[in-house]
Amino acid sequence: MSDTASSPSATVSGPPRTLRFPGFIDERPLGGFQLRTTLLCGLVMLLDGFDTQAINYMAPAITRDWGVSKGTMATVFSAALVGLMLGYLLLAPLADRLGHKRLVMAGVALFSLSTLASVWVQSPDQLIIMRFITGMGLGAATPSTIALTAEYSPKRLRASLVLAIYCGFSLGFVAANYTAGWLIPAYGWRSVFIAGAVLPLALLPILAWRLPESISYLLHRGDHTKAYSLTRSIDRTLPETGQAQLEAESAEQGKRVKVTELLSGRQLLGTVLLWGVFAINLAMFYGLQSWMPTILSERGYSAGTLATAASMTTIGGIVIAFVVGPAMDRLGAYSSLSALYFVGCGFLILISLVLGSPVWMVLAAIFLIGCTVSGGQKSVIALAAAFYPEEVRATGLGWALGVGRVGGILGPVIVGGLLAGGIGHERLFMILVIPTALCGLIVLYLGRRAKQQLKVV
């Protein structure tokens, strides 16, 4: 069979119609094929969040069963975080060469099989190894999941859909809480590992069947037939025989993207500043998540209030996503996110004023802080998906998430050091206004810089 007969760019009569990506997707309404892709990516994120959080609910039972110290359990927690960071930094960039679908499936397979293997561990050392491998799998899958969602989303809805799938990560936290609460008393802590492995393993065949590969990746690899088939899934009005020439906007897809390419030319300053926002936001998120229960306990609030406060942060991040996502799409990604950070400064001042007040007032303030900190964490990921072009998106996201983890590790240490140094609770929240405002200023500057670059182009 000749190349002309097999290529979707072949013509029967007349000149071929040229379809350019990503403009082709931007010009069309959101369809069922894209919604299904978003749903599958959201399920991957949900299982990612479940596996990340479940170990925290299993820790008390593991400690009692093995008689290990809190320091040993801290190493177990850290193993997954280190694996996650390395997965972001080392494995995620492989998607630019191997394809997003393959990396998502490889990452899901890796973290599900390592979680399943964790059922039979007999010592903390074995569990540490399994958690490290699990983290590597999670880090490999997440950036490609976000990149696929971004690629198949029209630009006018991109931030909303990226935020929506990242809400799946937070919902995974909630699912882990209820699942562990049900399984551990009845079947023991190992049963949670079984649940965390069986669900993603069951999802793998569905991903193989229904999750699409990146169209731009296929085009640059030369697989025009499969690319055209996916194009018709988006727009069924296109002819089956393929009277169209498909073109990708960039010629860089399909080659290994080096990190130095993110740190060269006009990308350098923007990348470094974006990494700074990721790190600061995650430092605040984990710092507050780690120490908020202690702060509330020292102010005399009950254990029930502490548990509710922990969920308020997550709920705030989910709720605000349905506001910030559409705002980023309609009003501008940079201006909307910077506004969230600036408003968040007021929320931090508010909690410094209501500490010691009735429970409902404190919980309301914590919910609003969750809107800023947890919501900001989700929103800056959507911003990064828009900041980096498709051909470097997986690498850019992977490194931003990986560098951000450094902030996540340092955050609890910094907040703990401030409290240990005698900083009062009210003053602590006032101090946290500074990094929050700094995030707002950085994002605002990045927005103005992006507009200037568009004018130059």
Tab-separated table of N, CA and C in Angstrom, residues 212 268 300 319 347 360 405:
chain	number	residue	atom	x	y	z
A	212	PRO	N	-6.494	8.507	25.459
A	212	PRO	CA	-5.812	8.808	24.188
A	212	PRO	C	-4.369	9.244	24.421
A	268	LEU	N	14.170	31.283	31.318
A	268	LEU	CA	14.919	31.206	32.575
A	268	LEU	C	14.210	31.902	33.722
A	300	GLY	N	-6.934	25.369	73.236
A	300	GLY	CA	-8.006	24.769	74.029
A	300	GLY	C	-9.153	24.177	73.250
A	319	VAL	N	-13.581	23.671	46.914
A	319	VAL	CA	-14.651	24.630	46.624
A	319	VAL	C	-14.132	25.800	45.789
A	347	PHE	N	-7.293	36.707	54.661
A	347	PHE	CA	-7.759	35.534	55.408
A	347	PHE	C	-6.796	35.169	56.535
A	360	TRP	N	-17.057	27.922	65.405
A	360	TRP	CA	-17.523	28.135	64.032
A	360	TRP	C	-16.747	29.256	63.339
A	405	ARG	N	8.336	20.382	45.937
A	405	ARG	CA	8.404	19.453	47.067
A	405	ARG	C	9.467	19.862	48.078
